[in-house]
Short mmCIF file of C-alpha atoms in Angstrom, two decimals:
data_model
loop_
_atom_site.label_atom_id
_atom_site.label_comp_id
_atom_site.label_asym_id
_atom_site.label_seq_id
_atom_site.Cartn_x
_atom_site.Cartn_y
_atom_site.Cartn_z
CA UNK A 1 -18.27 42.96 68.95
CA UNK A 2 -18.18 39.61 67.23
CA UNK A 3 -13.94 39.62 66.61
CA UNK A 4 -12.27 39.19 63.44
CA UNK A 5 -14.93 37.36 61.46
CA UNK A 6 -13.34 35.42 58.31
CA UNK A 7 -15.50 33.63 55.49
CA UNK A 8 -16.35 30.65 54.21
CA UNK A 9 -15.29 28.58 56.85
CA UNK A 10 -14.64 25.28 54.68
CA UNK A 11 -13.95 24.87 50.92
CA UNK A 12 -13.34 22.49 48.70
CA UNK A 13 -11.63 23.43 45.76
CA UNK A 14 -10.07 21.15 42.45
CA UNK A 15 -6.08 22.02 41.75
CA UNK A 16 -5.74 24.63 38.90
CA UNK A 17 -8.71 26.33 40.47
CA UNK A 18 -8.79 30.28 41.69
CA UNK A 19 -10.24 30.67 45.39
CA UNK A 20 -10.87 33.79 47.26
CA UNK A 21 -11.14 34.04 50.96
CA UNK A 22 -13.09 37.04 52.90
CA UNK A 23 -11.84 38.51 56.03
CA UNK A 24 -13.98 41.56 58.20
CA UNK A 25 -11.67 43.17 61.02
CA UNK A 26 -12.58 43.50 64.78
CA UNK A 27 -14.27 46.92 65.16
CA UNK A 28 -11.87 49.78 65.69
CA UNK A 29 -8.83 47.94 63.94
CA UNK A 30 -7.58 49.06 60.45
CA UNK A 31 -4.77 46.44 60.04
CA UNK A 32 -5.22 43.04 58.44
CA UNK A 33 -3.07 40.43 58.23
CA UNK A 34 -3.07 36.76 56.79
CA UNK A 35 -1.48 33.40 57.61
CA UNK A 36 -1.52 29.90 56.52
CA UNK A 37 -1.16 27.04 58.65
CA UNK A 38 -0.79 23.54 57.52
CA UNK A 39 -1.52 21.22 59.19
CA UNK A 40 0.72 20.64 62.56
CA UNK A 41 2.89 23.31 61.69
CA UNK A 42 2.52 27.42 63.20
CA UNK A 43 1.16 30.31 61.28
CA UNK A 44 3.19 31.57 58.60
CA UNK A 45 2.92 34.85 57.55
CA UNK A 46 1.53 35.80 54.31
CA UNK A 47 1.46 39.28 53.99
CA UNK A 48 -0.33 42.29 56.05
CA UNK A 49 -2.04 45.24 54.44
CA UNK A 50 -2.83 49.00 56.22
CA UNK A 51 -4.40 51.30 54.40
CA UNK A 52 -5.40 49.86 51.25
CA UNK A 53 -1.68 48.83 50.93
CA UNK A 54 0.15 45.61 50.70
CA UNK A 55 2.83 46.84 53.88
CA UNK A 56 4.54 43.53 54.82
CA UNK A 57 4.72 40.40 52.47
CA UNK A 58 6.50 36.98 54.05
CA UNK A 59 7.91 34.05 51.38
CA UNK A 60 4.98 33.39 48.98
CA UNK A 61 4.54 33.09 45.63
CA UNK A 62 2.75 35.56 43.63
CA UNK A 63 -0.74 33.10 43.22
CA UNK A 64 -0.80 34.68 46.51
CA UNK A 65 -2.50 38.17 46.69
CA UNK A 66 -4.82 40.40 48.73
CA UNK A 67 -6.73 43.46 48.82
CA UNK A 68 -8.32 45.50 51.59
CA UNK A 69 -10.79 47.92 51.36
CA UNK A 70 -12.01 50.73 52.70
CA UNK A 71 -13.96 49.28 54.93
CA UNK A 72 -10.48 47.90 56.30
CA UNK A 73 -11.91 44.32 55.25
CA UNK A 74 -9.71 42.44 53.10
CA UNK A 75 -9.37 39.37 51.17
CA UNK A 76 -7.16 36.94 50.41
CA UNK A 77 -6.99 35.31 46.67
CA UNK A 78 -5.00 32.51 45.47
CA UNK A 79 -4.29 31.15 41.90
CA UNK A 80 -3.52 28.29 40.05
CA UNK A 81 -4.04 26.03 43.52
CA UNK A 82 -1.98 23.48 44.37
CA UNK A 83 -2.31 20.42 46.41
CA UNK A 84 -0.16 22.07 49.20
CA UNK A 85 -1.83 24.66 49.50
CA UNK A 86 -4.52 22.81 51.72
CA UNK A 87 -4.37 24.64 54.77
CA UNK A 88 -6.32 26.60 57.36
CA UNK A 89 -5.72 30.61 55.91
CA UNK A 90 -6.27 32.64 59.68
CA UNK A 91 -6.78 36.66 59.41
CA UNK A 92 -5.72 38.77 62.20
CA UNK A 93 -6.36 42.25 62.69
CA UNK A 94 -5.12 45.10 64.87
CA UNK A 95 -4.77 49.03 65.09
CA UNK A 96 -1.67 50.35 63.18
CA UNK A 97 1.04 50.77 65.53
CA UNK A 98 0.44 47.64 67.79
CA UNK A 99 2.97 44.99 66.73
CA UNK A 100 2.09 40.95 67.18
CA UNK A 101 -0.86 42.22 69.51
CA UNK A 102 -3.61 40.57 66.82
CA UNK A 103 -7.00 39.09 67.31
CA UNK A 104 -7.35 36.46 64.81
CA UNK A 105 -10.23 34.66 63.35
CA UNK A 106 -11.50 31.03 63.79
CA UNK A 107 -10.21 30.61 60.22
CA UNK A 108 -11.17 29.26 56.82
CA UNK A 109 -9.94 25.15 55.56
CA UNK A 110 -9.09 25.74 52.27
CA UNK A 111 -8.96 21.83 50.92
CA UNK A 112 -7.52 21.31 47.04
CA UNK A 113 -8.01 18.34 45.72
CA UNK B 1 16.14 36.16 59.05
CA UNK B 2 13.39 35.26 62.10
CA UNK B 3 13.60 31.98 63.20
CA UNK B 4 11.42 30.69 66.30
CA UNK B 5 12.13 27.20 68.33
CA UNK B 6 9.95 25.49 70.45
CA UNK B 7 11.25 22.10 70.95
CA UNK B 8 8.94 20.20 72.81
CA UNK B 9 6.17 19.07 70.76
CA UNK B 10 4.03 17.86 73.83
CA UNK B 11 3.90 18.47 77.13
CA UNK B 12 2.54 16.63 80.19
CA UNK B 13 2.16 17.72 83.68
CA UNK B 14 0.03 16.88 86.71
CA UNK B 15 -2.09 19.36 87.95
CA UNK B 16 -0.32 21.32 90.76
CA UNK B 17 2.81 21.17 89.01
CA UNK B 18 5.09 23.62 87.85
CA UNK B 19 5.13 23.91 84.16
CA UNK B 20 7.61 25.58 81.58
CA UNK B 21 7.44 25.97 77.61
CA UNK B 22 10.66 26.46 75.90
CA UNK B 23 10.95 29.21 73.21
CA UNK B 24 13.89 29.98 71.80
CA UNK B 25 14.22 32.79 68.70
CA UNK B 26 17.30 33.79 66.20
CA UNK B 27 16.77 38.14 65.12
CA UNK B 28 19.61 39.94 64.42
CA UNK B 29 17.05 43.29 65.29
CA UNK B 30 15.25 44.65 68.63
CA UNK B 31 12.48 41.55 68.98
CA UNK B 32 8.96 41.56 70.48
CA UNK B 33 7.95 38.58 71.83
CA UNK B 34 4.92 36.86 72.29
CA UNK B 35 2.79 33.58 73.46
CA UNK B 36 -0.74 32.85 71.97
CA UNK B 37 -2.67 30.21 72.83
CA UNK B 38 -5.00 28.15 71.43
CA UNK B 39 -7.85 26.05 73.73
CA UNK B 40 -9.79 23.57 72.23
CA UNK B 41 -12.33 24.34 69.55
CA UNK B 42 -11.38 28.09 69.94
CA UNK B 43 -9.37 30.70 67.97
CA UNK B 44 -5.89 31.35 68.54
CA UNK B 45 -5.55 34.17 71.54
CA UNK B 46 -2.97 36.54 72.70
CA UNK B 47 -1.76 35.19 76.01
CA UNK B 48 1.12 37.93 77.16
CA UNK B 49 3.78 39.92 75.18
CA UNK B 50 7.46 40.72 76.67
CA UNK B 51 7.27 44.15 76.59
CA UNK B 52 4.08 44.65 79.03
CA UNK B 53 5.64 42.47 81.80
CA UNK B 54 2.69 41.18 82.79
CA UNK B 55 1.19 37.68 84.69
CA UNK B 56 -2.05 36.58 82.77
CA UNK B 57 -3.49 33.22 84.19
CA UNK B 58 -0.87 32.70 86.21
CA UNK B 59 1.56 32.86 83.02
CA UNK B 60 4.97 34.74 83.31
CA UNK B 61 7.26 34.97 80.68
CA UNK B 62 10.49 36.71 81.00
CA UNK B 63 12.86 37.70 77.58
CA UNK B 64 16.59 36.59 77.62
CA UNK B 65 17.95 38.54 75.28
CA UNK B 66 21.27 36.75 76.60
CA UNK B 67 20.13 33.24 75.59
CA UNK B 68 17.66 34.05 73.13
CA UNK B 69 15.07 32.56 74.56
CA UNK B 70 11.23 33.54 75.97
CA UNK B 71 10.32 30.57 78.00
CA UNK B 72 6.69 30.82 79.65
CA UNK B 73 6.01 29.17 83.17
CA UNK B 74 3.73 28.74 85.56
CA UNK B 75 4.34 27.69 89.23
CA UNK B 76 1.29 25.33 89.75
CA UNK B 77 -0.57 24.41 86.07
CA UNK B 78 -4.36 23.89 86.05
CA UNK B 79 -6.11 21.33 83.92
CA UNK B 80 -7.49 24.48 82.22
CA UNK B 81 -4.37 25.15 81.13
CA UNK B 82 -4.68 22.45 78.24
CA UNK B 83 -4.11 23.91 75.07
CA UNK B 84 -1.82 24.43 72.36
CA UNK B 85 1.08 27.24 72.86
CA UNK B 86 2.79 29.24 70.27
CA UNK B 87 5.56 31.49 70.81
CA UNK B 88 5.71 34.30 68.23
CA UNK B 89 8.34 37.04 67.08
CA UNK B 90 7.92 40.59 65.88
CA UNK B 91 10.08 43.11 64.76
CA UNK B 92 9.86 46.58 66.96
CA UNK B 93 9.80 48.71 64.19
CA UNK B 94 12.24 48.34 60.97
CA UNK B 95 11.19 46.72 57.30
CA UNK B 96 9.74 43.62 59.08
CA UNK B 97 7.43 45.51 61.13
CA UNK B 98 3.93 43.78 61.58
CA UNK B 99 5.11 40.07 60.53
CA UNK B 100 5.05 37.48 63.02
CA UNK B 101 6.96 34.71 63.39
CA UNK B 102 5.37 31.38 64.83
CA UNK B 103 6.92 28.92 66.29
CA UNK B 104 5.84 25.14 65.55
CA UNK B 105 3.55 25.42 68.85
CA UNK B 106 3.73 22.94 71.78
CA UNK B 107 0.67 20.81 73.33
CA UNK B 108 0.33 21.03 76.89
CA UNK B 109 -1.82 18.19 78.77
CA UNK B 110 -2.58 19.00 82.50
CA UNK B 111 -3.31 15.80 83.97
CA UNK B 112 -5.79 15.60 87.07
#
């Protein structure tokens, strides 16, 4: 079982610019959630999505927004970048019911420059 | 609001030693509590959670619901046990189900 694989690892991207970020579950998990951790700082919680559904969202703007499938992959899509938004963007995923019990990814560096 | 604390940035021990990372959270709700950990070059990692009770590489952590806090010790720390820590907070059950809250993490450094 390879885990919570998340794609592109690195990106580069230009402010102003529109970036989407891919995220495939660990095997037998149908939760995803997303976080974005700058740099020395904890994860923050972006939102979390269960059955196609945005369930849980935490204090972002709405550039930020997701979509899972039915796959139970999901992805992550941001708008009009800004300079802060240069971060590492982790996905975790676990079965519905298990609270804070996540695997997460290794991550993707979103760089806006 | 979900607030966790961690205040020690870094962390040194010697190897042998006994070792303890503060956590400290502010829920008005039922919490879950949690430290992940994160070794070098590798993904961030579920290291216990309060409600299984349970010793995983020596770790204990025990929750104060008195003093808020969810400190995570070890009697006698192993230079393997250099990594970053994060102490995290869920809600059990109620609107802010599934979120976690991080704290800012602290570096341990087991010195041989």
């Amino acid at each position: 079982d390879a885990g919570v694989t998340q794609s592109p690892t690195h990106l580069i991207k230009t402010r102003g610019q529109q970036v989407t970020l891919r995220c495939s579950p660990k095997s037998g998990h149908d939760t995803v959630s997303w976080y974005q951790q700058a740099l020395g700082q904890g994860p923050q919680f972006i939102f979390q999505y269960y059955e196609e559904e945005e369930r849980q969202r935490g204090n972002f703007p709405d550039r930020f927004s997701g979509h899972q499938f039915p796959n139970y992959s999901s992805e992550l899509n941001v708008n009009a970048l800004l300079l802060g938004d240069s971060a590492l963007y982790l996905c975790a995923s676990s079965p519905m019911g298990k609270s804070g019990g996540y695997t997460f990814g290794s991550g993707t560096r979103l760089t806006v420059v | 609001a979900q607030r966790v604390t961690q205040p020690e940035k870094l962390l040194s021990v010697f190897k042998g030693a006994p070792v303890e990372l503060k956590c400290n959270y502010s829920y008005s709700g039922s919490p879950e509590l949690f430290w992940y950990v994160q070794y070098s070059r590798q993904r961030l990692q579920l290291l216990l959670r309060h409600i299984s009770r349970e010793s995983i590489k020596g770790f204990t952590a025990d929750l104060n619901k008195g003093e808020t806090s969810f400190h995570l010790k070890k009697p006698f720390a192993q230079e393997e046990d250099s990594a970053m820590y994060y102490c995290a907070l869920g809600a059990a059950g109620g609107t802010s189900y599934g979120k976690l809250t991080f704290g800012q993490g602290t570096i341990l450094t087991v010195h041989p």
